[in-house]
């Protein structure tokens, strides 16, 4: 499994720990990405609950409902892991210099 963003055909961007199966994507701890303006006028992202009633935080999204998927920036993945995952932060190559 890996943390990815899935763009649904309905327009939502969902971040989750994703496992791809034959007919569906298995999403663990999915959250919708909400774009918002920060206090200093910049654009930022926040996480909103997505299917918070799902048992064990796991849902299936069938492949025909996915418009695309993408790898994400390390900062976004770290924030997701801080909230939903093990809390382990990943260092980018530039941070290791």
XYZ file of C-alpha atoms in Angstrom:
97
model
C 0.000 0.000 0.000
C 1.057 3.580 -0.528
C -0.380 7.012 0.088
C -1.846 8.439 -3.115
C -4.426 10.937 -4.247
C -7.306 9.589 -6.328
C -9.385 11.973 -8.436
C -12.946 10.673 -8.583
C -15.122 11.179 -11.660
C -17.420 13.217 -9.394
C -14.582 15.721 -8.875
C -13.356 14.970 -5.344
C -9.661 14.509 -4.596
C -9.292 11.719 -2.034
C -6.048 10.996 -0.198
C -5.685 7.537 1.314
C -3.469 4.559 1.811
C -4.271 2.823 -1.487
C -4.120 -0.789 -2.616
C -5.206 -1.537 -6.188
C -7.169 -4.713 -6.929
C -8.645 -6.083 -10.163
C -12.012 -4.295 -9.929
C -11.574 -1.663 -7.247
C -9.250 0.505 -5.232
C -9.045 -0.370 -1.544
C -8.726 2.866 0.423
C -7.765 2.931 4.083
C -8.384 6.105 6.118
C -9.614 8.160 3.153
C -9.898 11.930 3.470
C -11.110 14.511 1.003
C -8.619 17.245 0.135
C -10.195 20.675 0.485
C -8.437 23.676 -1.024
C -8.693 26.791 1.126
C -7.163 30.224 1.413
C -4.760 30.728 4.308
C -4.667 33.789 6.562
C -1.811 35.286 4.546
C -3.761 34.941 1.279
C -1.981 31.862 -0.053
C -3.690 28.672 -1.135
C -3.455 25.694 1.197
C -4.988 22.267 1.572
C -6.914 20.716 4.428
C -8.338 17.245 5.004
C -12.060 16.667 5.487
C -13.692 13.386 6.513
C -14.611 11.071 3.634
C -16.924 8.207 4.538
C -16.220 8.545 8.288
C -18.843 5.878 9.017
C -16.870 3.149 7.185
C -15.946 0.210 9.396
C -12.227 0.172 10.231
C -11.694 3.225 8.000
C -11.695 1.040 4.879
C -13.707 1.572 1.705
C -13.783 0.273 -1.856
C -13.989 2.624 -4.795
C -14.703 0.773 -8.021
C -12.326 1.522 -10.881
C -14.996 3.092 -13.097
C -15.401 5.833 -10.436
C -11.699 6.828 -10.580
C -10.711 9.498 -13.103
C -7.027 9.280 -12.169
C -4.463 8.717 -9.459
C -1.234 10.481 -8.613
C 1.837 10.278 -6.458
C 1.962 13.219 -4.071
C 4.361 15.773 -2.663
C 6.283 14.573 0.397
C 4.873 17.395 2.560
C 1.297 16.339 1.846
C 2.142 12.693 2.514
C 3.830 13.614 5.799
C 0.769 15.578 6.939
C -1.486 12.642 6.048
C 0.804 10.234 7.954
C 0.879 12.584 10.936
C -2.910 12.542 11.155
C -3.838 9.026 10.015
C -0.700 6.922 9.862
C 2.148 5.849 12.025
C 3.369 9.413 12.465
C 6.600 8.598 10.627
C 7.770 11.510 8.518
C 9.651 10.963 5.276
C 12.618 13.158 4.378
C 12.977 14.531 0.867
C 16.365 14.306 -0.849
C 16.892 18.061 -0.381
C 16.400 17.697 3.394
C 19.284 15.218 3.580
C 21.945 17.583 2.246
